[in-house]
Coordinates of C-alpha atoms in Angstrom, one line a residue:
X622 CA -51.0 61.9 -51.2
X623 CA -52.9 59.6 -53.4
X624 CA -56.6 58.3 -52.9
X625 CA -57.5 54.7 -52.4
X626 CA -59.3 55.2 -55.5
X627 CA -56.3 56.7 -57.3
X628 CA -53.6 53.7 -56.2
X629 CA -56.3 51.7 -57.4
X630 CA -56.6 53.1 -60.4
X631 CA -52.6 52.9 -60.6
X632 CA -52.9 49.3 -59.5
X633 CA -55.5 48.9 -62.6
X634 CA -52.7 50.2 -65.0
X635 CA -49.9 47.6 -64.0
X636 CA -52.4 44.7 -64.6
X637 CA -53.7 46.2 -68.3
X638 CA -50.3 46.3 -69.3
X639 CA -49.7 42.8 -68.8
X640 CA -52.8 42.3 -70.3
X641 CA -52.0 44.1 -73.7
X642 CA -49.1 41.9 -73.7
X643 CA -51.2 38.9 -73.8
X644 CA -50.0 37.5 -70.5
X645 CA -53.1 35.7 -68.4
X646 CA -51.0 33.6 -66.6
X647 CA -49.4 36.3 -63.9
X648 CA -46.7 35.0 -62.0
X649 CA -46.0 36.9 -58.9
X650 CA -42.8 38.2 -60.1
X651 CA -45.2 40.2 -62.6
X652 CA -46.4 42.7 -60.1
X653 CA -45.3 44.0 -57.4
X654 CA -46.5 43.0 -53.7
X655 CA -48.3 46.3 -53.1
X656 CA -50.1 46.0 -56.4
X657 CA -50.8 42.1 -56.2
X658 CA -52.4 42.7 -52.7
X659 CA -54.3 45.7 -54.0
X660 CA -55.7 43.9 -57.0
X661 CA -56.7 40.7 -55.1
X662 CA -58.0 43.1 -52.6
X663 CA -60.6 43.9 -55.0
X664 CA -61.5 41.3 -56.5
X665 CA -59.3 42.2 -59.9
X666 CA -56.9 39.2 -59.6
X667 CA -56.9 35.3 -58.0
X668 CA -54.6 33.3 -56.7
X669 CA -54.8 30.4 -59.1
X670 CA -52.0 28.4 -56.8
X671 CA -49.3 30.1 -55.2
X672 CA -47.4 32.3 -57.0
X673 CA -49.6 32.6 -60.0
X674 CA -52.4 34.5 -60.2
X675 CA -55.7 35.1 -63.2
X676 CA -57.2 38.4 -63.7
X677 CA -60.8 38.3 -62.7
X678 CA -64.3 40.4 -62.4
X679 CA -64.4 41.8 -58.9
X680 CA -68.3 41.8 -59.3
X681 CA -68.1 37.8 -59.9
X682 CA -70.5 35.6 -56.9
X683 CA -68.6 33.2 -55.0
X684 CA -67.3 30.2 -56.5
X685 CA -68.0 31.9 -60.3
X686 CA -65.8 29.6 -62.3
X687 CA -66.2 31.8 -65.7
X688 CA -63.0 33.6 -65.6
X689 CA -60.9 30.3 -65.0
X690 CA -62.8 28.0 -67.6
X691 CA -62.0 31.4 -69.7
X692 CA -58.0 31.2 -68.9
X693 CA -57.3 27.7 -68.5
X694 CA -55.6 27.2 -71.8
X695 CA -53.6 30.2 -71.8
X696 CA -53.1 29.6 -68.0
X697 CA -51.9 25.9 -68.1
X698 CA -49.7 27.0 -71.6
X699 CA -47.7 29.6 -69.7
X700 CA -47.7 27.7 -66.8
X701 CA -46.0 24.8 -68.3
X702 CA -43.7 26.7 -70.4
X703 CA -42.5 28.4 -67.1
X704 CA -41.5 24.9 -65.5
X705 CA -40.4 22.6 -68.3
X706 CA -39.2 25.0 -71.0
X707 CA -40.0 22.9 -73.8
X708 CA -39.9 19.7 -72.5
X709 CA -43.2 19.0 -72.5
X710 CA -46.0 17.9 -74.7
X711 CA -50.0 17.0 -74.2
X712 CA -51.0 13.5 -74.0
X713 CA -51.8 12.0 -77.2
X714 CA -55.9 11.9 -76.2
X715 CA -55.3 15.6 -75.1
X716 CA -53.6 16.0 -78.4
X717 CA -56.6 14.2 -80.9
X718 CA -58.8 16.3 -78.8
X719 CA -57.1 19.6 -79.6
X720 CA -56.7 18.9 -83.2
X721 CA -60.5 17.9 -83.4
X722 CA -61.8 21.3 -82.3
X723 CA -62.2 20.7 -78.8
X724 CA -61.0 23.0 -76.3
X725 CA -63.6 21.6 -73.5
X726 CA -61.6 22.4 -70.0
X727 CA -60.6 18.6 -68.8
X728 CA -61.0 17.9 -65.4
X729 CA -57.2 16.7 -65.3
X730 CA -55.1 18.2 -68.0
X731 CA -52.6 15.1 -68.7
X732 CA -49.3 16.2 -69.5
X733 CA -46.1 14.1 -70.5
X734 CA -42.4 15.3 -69.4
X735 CA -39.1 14.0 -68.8
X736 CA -39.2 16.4 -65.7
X737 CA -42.3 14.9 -64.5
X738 CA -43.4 14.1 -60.9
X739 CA -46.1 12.0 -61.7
X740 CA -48.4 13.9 -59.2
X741 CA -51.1 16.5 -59.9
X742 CA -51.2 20.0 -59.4
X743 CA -54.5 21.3 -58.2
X744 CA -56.4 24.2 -59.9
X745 CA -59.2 26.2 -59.9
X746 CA -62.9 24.3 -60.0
X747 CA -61.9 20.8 -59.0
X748 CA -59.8 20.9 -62.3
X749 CA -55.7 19.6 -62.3
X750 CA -52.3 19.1 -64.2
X751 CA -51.0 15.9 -63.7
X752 CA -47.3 15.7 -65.2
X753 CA -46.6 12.0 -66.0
X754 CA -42.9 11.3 -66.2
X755 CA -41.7 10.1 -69.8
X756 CA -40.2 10.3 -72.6
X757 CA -41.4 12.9 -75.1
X758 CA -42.6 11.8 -79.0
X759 CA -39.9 12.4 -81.6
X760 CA -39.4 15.6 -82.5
X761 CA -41.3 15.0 -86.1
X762 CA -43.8 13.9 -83.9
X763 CA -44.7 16.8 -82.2
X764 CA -46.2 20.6 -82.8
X765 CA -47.8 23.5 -81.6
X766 CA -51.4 24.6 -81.6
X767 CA -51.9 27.8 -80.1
X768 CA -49.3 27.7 -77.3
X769 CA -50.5 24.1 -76.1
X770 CA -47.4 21.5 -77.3
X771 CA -49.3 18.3 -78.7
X772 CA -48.3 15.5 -80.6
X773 CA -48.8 15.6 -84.6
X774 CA -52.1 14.0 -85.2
X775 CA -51.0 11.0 -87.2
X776 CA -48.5 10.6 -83.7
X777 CA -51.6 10.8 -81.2
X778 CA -54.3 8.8 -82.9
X779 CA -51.2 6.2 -82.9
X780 CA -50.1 6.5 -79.9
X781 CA -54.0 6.7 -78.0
X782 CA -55.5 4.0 -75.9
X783 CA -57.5 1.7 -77.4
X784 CA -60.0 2.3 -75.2
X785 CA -60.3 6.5 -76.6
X786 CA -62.0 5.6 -79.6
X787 CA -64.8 4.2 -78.1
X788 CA -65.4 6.3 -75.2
X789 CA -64.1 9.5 -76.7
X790 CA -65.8 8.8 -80.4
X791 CA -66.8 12.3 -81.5
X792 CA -63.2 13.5 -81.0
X793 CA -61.7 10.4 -82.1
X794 CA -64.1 10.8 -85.0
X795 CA -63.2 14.2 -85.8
X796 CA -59.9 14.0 -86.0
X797 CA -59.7 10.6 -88.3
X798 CA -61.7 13.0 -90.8
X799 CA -58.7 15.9 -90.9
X800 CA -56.4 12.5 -92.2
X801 CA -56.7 13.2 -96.1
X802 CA -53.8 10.4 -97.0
X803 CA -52.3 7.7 -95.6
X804 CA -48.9 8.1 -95.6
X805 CA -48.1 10.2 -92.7
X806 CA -49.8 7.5 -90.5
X807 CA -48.3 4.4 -91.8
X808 CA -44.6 6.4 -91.5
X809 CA -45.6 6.6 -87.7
X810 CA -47.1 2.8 -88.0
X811 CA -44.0 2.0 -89.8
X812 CA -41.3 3.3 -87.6
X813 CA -43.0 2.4 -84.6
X814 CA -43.5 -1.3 -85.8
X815 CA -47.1 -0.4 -84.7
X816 CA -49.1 -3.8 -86.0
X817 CA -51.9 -4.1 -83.8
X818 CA -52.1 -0.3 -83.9
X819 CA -51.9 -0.3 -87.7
X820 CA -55.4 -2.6 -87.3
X821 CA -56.6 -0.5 -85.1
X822 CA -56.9 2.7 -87.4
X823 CA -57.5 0.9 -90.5
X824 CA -60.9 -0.4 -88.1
X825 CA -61.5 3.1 -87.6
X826 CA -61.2 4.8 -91.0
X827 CA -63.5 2.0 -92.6
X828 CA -66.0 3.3 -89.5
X829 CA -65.9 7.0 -91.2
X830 CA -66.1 5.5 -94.6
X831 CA -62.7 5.8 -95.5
X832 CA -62.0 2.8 -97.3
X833 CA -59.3 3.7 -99.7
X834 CA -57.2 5.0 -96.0
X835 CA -58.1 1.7 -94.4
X836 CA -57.4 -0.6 -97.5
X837 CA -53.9 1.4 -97.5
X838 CA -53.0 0.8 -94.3
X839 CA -53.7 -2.8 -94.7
X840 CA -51.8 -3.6 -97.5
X841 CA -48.6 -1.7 -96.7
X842 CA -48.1 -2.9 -93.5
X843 CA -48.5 -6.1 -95.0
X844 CA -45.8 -5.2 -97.4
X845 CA -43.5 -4.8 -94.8
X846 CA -43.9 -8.0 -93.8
X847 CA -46.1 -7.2 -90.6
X848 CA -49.2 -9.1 -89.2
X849 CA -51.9 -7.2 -89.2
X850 CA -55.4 -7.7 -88.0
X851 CA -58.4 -5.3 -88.7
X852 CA -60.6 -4.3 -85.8
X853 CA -63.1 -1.7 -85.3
X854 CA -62.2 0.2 -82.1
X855 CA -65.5 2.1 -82.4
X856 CA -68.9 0.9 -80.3
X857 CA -71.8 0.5 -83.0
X858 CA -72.3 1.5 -86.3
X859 CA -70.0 3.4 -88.4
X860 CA -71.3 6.4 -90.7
X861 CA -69.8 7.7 -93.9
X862 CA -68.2 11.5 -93.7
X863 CA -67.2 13.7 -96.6
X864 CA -64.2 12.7 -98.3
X865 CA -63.4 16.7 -99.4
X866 CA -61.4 18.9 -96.9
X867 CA -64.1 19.9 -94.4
X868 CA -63.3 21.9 -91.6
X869 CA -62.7 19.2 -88.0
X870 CA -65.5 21.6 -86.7
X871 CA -68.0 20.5 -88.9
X872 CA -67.5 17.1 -88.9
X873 CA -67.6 16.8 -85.4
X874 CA -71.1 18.6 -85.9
X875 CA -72.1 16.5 -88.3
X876 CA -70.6 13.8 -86.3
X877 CA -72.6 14.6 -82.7
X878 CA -75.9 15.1 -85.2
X879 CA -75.7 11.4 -86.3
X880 CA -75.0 9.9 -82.9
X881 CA -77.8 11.9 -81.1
X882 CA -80.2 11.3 -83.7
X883 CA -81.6 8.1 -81.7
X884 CA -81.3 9.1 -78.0
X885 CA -83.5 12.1 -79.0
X886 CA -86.2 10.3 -80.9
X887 CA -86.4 7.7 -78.6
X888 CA -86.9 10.6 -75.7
X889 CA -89.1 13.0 -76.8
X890 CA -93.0 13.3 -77.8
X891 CA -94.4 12.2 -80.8
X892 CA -95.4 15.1 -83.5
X893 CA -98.7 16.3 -83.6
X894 CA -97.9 17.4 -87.5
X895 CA -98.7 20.4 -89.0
X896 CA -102.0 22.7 -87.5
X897 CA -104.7 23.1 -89.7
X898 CA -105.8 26.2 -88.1
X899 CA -102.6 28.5 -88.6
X900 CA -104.7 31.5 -88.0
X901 CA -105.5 29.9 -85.0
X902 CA -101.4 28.4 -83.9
X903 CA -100.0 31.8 -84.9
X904 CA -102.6 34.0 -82.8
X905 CA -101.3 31.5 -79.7
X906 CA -97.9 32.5 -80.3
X907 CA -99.1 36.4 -79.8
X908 CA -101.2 35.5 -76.7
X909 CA -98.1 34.1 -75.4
X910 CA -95.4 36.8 -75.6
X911 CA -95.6 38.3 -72.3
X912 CA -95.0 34.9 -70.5
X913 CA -92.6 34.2 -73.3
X914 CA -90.7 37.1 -73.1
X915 CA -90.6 37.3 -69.5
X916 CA -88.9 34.1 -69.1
X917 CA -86.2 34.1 -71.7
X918 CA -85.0 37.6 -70.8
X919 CA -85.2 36.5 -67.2
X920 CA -83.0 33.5 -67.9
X921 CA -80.7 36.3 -69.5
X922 CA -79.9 37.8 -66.7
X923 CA -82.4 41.2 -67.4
X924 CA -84.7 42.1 -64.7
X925 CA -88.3 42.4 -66.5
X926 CA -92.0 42.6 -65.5
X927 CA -94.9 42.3 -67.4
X928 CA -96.2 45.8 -66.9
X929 CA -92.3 46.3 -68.4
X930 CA -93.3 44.2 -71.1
X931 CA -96.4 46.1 -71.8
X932 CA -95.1 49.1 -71.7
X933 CA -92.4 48.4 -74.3
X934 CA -94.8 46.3 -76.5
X935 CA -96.8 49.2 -76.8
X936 CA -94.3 52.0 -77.2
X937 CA -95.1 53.6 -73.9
X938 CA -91.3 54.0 -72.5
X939 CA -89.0 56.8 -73.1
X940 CA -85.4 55.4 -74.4
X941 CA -84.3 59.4 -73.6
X942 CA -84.1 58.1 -69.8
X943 CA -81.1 58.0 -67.7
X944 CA -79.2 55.6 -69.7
X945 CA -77.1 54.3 -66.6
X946 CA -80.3 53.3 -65.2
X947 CA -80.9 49.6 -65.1
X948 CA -84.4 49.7 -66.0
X949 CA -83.2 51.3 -69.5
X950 CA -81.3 48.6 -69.9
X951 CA -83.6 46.0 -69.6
X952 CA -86.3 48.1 -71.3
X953 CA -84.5 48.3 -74.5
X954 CA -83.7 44.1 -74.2
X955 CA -87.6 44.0 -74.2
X956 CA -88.2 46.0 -76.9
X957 CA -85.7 44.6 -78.9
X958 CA -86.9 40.7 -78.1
X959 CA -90.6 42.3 -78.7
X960 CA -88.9 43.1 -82.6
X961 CA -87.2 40.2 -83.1
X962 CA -90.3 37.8 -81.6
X963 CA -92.6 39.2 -84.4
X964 CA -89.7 38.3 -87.1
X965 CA -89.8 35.0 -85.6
X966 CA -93.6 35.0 -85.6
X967 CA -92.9 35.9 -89.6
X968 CA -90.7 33.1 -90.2
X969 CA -92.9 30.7 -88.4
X970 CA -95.8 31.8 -90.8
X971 CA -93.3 30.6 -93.3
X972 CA -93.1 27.5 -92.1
X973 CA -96.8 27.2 -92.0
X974 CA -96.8 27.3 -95.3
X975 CA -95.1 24.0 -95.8
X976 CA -91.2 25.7 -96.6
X977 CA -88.2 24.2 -95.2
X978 CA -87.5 25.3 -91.7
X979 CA -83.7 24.4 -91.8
X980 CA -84.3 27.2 -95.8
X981 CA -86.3 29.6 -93.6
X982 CA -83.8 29.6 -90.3
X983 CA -81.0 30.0 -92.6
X984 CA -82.7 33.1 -94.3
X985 CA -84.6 34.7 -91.6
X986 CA -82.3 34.7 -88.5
X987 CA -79.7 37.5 -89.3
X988 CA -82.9 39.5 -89.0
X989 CA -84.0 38.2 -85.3
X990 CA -80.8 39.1 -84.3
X991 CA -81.0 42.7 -85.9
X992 CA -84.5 43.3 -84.7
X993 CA -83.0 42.0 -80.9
X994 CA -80.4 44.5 -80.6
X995 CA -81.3 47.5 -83.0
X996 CA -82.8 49.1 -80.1
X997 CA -79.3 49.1 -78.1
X998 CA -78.0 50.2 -81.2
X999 CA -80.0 53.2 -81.5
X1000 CA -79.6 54.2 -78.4
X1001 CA -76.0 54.0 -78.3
X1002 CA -75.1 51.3 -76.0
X1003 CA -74.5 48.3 -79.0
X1004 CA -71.9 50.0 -81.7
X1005 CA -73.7 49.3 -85.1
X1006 CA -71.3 47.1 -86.2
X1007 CA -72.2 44.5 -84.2
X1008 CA -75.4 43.7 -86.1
X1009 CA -72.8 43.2 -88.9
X1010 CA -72.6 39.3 -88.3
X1011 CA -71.3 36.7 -86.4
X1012 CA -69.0 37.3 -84.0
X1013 CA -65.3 38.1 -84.7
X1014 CA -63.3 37.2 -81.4
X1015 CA -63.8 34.6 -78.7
X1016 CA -66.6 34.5 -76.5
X1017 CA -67.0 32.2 -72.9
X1018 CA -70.3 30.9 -71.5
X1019 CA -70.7 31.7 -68.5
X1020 CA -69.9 29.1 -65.6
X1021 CA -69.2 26.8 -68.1
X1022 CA -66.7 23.8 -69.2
X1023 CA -67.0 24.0 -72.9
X1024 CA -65.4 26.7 -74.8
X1025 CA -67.3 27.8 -78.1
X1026 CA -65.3 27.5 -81.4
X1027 CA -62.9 30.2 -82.7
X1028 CA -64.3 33.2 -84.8
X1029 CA -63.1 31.8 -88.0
X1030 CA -64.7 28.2 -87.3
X1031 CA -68.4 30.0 -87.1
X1032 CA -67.9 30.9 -90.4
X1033 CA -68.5 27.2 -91.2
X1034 CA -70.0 25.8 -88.8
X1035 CA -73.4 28.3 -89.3
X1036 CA -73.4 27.0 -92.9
X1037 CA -73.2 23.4 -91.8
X1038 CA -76.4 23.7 -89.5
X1039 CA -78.7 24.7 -91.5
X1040 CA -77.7 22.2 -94.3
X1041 CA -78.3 19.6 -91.2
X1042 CA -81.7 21.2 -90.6
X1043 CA -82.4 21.4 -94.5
X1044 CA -81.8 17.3 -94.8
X1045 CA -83.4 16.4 -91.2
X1046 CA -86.5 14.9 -91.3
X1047 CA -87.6 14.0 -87.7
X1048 CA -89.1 17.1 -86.0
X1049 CA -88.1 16.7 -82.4
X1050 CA -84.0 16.2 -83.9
X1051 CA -84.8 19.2 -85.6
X1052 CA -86.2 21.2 -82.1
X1053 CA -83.6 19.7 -80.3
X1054 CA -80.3 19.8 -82.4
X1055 CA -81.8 23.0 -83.6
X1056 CA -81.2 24.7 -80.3
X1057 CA -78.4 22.7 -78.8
X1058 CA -76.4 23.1 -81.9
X1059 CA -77.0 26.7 -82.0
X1060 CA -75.8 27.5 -78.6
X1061 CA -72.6 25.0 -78.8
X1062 CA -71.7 27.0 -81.6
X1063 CA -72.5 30.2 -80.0
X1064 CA -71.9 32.5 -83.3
X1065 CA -72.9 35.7 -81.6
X1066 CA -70.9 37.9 -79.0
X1067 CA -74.4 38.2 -77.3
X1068 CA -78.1 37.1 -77.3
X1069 CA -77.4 33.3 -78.3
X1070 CA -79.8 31.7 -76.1
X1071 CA -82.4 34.2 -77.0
X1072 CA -81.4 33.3 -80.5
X1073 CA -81.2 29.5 -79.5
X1074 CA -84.5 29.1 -78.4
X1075 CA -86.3 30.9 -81.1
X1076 CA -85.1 29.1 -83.5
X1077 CA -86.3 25.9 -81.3
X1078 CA -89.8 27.2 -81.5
X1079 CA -89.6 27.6 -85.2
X1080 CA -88.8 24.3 -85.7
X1081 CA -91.5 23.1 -82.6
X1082 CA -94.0 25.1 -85.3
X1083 CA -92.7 22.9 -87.9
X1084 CA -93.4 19.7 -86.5
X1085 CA -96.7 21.0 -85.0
X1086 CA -95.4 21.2 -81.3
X1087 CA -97.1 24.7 -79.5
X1088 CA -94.7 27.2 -79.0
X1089 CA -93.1 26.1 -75.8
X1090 CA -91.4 28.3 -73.1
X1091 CA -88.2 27.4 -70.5
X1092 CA -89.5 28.8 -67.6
X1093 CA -86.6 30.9 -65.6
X1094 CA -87.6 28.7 -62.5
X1095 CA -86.1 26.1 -64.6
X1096 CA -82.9 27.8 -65.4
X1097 CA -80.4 25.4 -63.4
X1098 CA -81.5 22.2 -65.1
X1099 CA -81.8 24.0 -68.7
X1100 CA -78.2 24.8 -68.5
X1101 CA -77.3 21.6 -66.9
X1102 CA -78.7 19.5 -69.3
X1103 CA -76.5 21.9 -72.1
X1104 CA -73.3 21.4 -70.5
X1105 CA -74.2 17.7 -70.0
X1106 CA -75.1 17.9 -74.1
X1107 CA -71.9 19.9 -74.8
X1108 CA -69.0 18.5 -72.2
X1109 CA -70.5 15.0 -71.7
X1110 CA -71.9 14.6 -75.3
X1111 CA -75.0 13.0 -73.5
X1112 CA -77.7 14.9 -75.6
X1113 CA -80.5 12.8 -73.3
X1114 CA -80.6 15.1 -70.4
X1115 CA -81.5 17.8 -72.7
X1116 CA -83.7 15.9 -74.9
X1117 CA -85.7 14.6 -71.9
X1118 CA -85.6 18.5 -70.4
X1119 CA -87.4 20.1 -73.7
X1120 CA -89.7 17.1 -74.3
X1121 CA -91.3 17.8 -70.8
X1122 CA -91.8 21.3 -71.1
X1123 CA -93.3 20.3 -74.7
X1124 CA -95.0 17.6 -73.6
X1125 CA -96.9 20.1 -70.4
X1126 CA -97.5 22.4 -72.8
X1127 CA -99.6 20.4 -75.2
X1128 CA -101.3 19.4 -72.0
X1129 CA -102.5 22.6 -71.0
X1130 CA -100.3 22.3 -67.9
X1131 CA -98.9 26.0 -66.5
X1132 CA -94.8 25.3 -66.8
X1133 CA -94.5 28.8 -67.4
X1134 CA -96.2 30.9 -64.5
X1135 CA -95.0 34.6 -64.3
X1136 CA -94.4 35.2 -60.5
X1137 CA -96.6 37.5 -58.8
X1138 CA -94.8 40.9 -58.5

């Protein structure tokens, strides 16, 4: 007679074949009864509504959201599919939003059907699909991004609210980039009879600096005998974006740098400009590892000390220890941010010396990362290929709305950043974009905010600001001003939280207490 451990453990087969099929929506036709009630049992499957279930972490805390935010666009794909075939297609904000590079979890996914009930379906995390009975766009009007059904985007940005421009401007800004001609807009416009529409988006395209789209737009319509007048549907000042095809990614980074340039000087502390005693500012940076490195592991997740700390710093630890043992773990995470906080002290020197942070972050980073992990890599826990590069698959923040960019979007997005950090000039956009941009992006599979925040203390050195830590008391607020910056795109929470702890720390004020143990 089999164990409990061994029907688990057949139980645990069932669900990794569906798995290697792809399938994270599970319907409850998927399993069996004796292996659904097992799983959920254990904490290896939820009940997302009845009938459909997610695979989940059985060591997640109550009310962990990660594994939903994770699934929801697999989840709501399958879902959907399952109840209206293929009769059913995103609304046309969903849809800009999609083709923009946003796959931020919505708070109520809008979806329009002719099968619709015009009522919402309640999820996971306060989150919902509400099915709005209508017609569906043509069918020229409509494809397919990854599983999710969405109008075309010449179709959406015609068929969007007037009102989505203005309070949805990065995506709305995004997306008008990927438009590299005209014409498959104004056949939409055409058809449509879409006058007020047509001014709309010729508004909007003179906003990005796309005259020659806007002027187009104009004078066809007007060929055809229709009215048209121009208006901007965008609040404040428009901003030129490349003309050349740039990937939607990195204009919308280019496009949340320009409007969160202001909120961010406005909010945080003057520079003090360069030291004059960099002996002096870099010998501060060494007095302040312990405290540093205690708080940014601890805000990790790694359970440090100081004497830890110590003992690592100073080679006094034995990586031939049981290597199951937690206390190896985090040993080897402080010796590897002990590594990769003297390249950073290295590339802070650098700065020092009057070279371009956004030149030396670009150069020198691959190496903090290295020296970060090549002690898990020695001893066999990190496979050496990870210290290859960015990440190749997808990777999910924990607790958290926004959902990083694919694999192949890192490629240019890094790129993009530190050209933004080359041409920046104010210091505190610099710290704060620095970071905030960094993390959005997320390019690693592990170590990002480590990452994140050295690189906002290189660019703190830069502008003269001390080296300033985020206390682990903190934690809650830090990443609550980071999903307000990356959901929200309100970058003033953030700004406000860093110019604080900045603004303490020039002050001589203790932010950053280690706890007594």
């Amino acid at each position: 007679m089999a164990t409990p451990s061994e029907k688990l453990a057949q139980s645990l087969e069932v669900l990794h074949g569906l798995q290697e099929k792809g399938i994270v929506a599970i319907r409850s036709s998927d399993l069996s009864r004796v292996h659904r009630e097992r799983l959920t049992k254990h904490g290896f499957l939820r009940e997302v509504m009845k009938g459909w279930y997610i695979p989940s972490r059985p060591d997640g805390t109550e009310g962990e959201s990660t594994a939903w935010y994770a699934s929801f666009w697999d989840f709501c794909a399958s879902y959907l599919e399952e109840r209206f075939s293929d009769e059913w297609c995103l609304s046309p904000e969903q849809s800009v939003a999609i083709h923009s590079g946003s796959r931020t979890v919505p708070r109520q996914l809008a979806v329009r059907t002719p099968k619709g009930g015009n009522k919402p379906t309640e999820l996971l995390h306060d989150t919902s699909i509400i099915d709005i009975r209508t017609a569906l766009p043509e069918d020229a009007d409509r494809t397919v991004v990854e599983r999710l059904r969405v109008y075309t985007l010449p179709a959406a940005l015609v068929a969007c609210s007037p009102g989505f421009f203005a309070a949805n401007a990065t995506d709305a800004r995004a997306a008008l980039s990927s438009i590299r001609d005209a014409s498959d807009v104004l056949r939409v416009l055409l058809e449509g009879g879409h006058s007020t529409v047509a001014g709309r988006l010729a508004g909007a395209f003179r906003n990005i600096g796309r005259e020659r789209i806007a002027d187009e737009i104009i004078k066809t319509m007007k060929a055809a005998d229709y009215n048209v007048r121009e208006a901007d549907p965008f609040e404040g000042p428009g901003f030129a974006l490349p003309a050349r095809a740039v990937s939607p990614y990195v204009n919308r980074a280019r496009i949340m740098w320009e409007d969160m340039r202001g909120p961010i000087i406005d909010a945080f502390p003057k520079a003090p400009g360069k030291p004059n005693d960099v002996k002096a500012y870099l010998e501060a940076i060494e007095e302040n590892y312990v405290t540093d490195a205690y708080h940014s592991l601890s805000i990790e997740g790694y359970r440090v000390s100081p004497d830890l700390i110590e003992r690592v710093r100073s080679g006094d630890w034995n990586p031939e220890l049981d290597e199951k043992d937690r206390e190896h773990r985090d040993a080897l995470a402080a010796r590897g941010y002990w590594q990769a906080y003297q390249a950073v002290r290295g590339s802070v020197e650098r700065v020092l010396g009057n070279e371009n942070p956004g030149t030396v972050t670009d150069e020198d980073h691959g190496n903090w990362y290295r020296e970060l992990f090549a002690p898990s890599v020695t001893a066999g826990l990190v496979k050496p290929a990870d210290l290859a590069g960015y990440r190749n698959g997808q990777v999910f923040i924990r607790r958290s709305m926004h959902v990083p960019p694919q694999a192949e979007a890192v490629r240019d997005l890094m790129p993009a950043l530190f050209e933004l950090l080359e041409g920046e000039e104010h210091p505190a956009v610099r710290v704060v974009l620095g970071h905030f941009v960094f993390v959005y992006i997320h390019p690693y599979m592990d170590g990002n905010g480590r990452m994140g925040r050295f690189l906002m203390n290189t660019m703190l050195a830069a502008g003269g600001y001390p080296w300033t830590v985020v206390p682990v008391q903190k934690r809650a607020e830090y990443m609550a001003a980071l999903e307000q910056a990356s959901v929200s795109q309100n970058i003033v929470p953030f700004a406000v939280f860093l110019g604080d702890l900045v603004e303490s720390t020039m002050a001589g004020k203790a932010e950053a207490a280690i706890p007594a143990q």
